Tab-separated table of C-alpha atoms in Angstrom:
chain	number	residue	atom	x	y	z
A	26	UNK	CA	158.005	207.201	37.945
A	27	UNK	CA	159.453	206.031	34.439
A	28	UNK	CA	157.068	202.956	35.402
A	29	UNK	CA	154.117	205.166	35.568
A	30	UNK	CA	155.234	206.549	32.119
A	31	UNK	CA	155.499	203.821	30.263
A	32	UNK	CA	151.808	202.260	31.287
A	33	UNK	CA	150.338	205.630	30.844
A	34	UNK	CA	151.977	205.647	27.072
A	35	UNK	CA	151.437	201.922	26.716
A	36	UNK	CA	147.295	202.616	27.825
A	37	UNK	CA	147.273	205.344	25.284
A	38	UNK	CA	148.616	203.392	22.563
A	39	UNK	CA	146.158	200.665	23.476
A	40	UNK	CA	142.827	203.511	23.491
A	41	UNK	CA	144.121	204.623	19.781
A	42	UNK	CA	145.885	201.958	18.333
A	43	UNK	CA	146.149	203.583	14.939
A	44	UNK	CA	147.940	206.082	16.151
A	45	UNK	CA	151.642	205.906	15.547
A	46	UNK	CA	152.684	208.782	17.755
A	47	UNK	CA	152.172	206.472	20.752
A	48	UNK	CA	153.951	203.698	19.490
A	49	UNK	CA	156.691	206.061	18.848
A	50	UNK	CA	156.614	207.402	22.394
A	51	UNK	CA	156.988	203.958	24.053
A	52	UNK	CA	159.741	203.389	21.657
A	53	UNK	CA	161.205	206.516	22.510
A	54	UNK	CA	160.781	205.649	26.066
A	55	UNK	CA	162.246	202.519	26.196
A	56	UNK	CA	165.333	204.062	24.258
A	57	UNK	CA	165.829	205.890	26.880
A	58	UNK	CA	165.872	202.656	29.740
A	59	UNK	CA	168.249	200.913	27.561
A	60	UNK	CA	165.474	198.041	27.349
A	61	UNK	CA	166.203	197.921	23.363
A	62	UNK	CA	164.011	194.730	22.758
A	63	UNK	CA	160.937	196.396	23.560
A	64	UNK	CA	162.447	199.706	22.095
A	65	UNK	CA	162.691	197.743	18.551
A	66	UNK	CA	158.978	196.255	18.973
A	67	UNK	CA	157.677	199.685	19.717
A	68	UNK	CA	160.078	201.321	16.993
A	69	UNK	CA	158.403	198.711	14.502
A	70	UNK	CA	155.047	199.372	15.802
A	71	UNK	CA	155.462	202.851	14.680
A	72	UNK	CA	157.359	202.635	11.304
A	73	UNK	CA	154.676	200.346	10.523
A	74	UNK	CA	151.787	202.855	11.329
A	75	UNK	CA	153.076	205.710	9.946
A	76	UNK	CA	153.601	204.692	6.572
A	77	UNK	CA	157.618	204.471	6.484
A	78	UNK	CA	157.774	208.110	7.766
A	79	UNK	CA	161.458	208.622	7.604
A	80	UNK	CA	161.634	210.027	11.211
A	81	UNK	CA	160.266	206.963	12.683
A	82	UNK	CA	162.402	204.692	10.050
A	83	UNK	CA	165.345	206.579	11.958
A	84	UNK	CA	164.233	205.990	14.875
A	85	UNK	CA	164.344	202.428	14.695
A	86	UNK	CA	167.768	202.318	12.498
A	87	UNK	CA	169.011	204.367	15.923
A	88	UNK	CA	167.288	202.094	18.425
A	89	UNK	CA	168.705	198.625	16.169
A	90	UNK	CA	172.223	199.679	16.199
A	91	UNK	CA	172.046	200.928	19.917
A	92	UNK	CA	171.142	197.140	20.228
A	93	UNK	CA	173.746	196.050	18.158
A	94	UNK	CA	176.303	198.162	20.604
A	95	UNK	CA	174.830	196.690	23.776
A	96	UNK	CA	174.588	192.691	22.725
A	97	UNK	CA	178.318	193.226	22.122
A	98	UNK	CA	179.977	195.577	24.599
């Protein structure tokens, strides 16, 4: 079902690409599957559209060091 999720969010990102609630979403989703490469791309995605909002700037500082932890556990 997470499958399902992610094309459903990925297809609503893609309908409203301005949006940066989507591309936080994905990110958030991702996060979550422990697939942190396309977590960080998504994370990006959404910093970038929102204008630095500080939640989504967090976000990605979260999702980079999660990252970090994984490459070298």
């Amino acid at each position: 079902q997470m499958d399902q999720a992610v094309k459903h969010l990925i297809k609503a990102a893609e309908l409203e690409p301005a949006q940066a609630m989507y591309a936080q979403a994905v990110a958030l989703l991702y996060e979550t599957l422990m697939d942190y490469r396309k977590a960080v791309a998504w994370a990006r995605r959404a910093v970038a559209l929102s204008g630095d909002d500080p939640a989504n700037v967090s976000m990605l500082e979260r999702i980079q060091a999660a990252a970090a932890a994984s490459e070298n556990s």
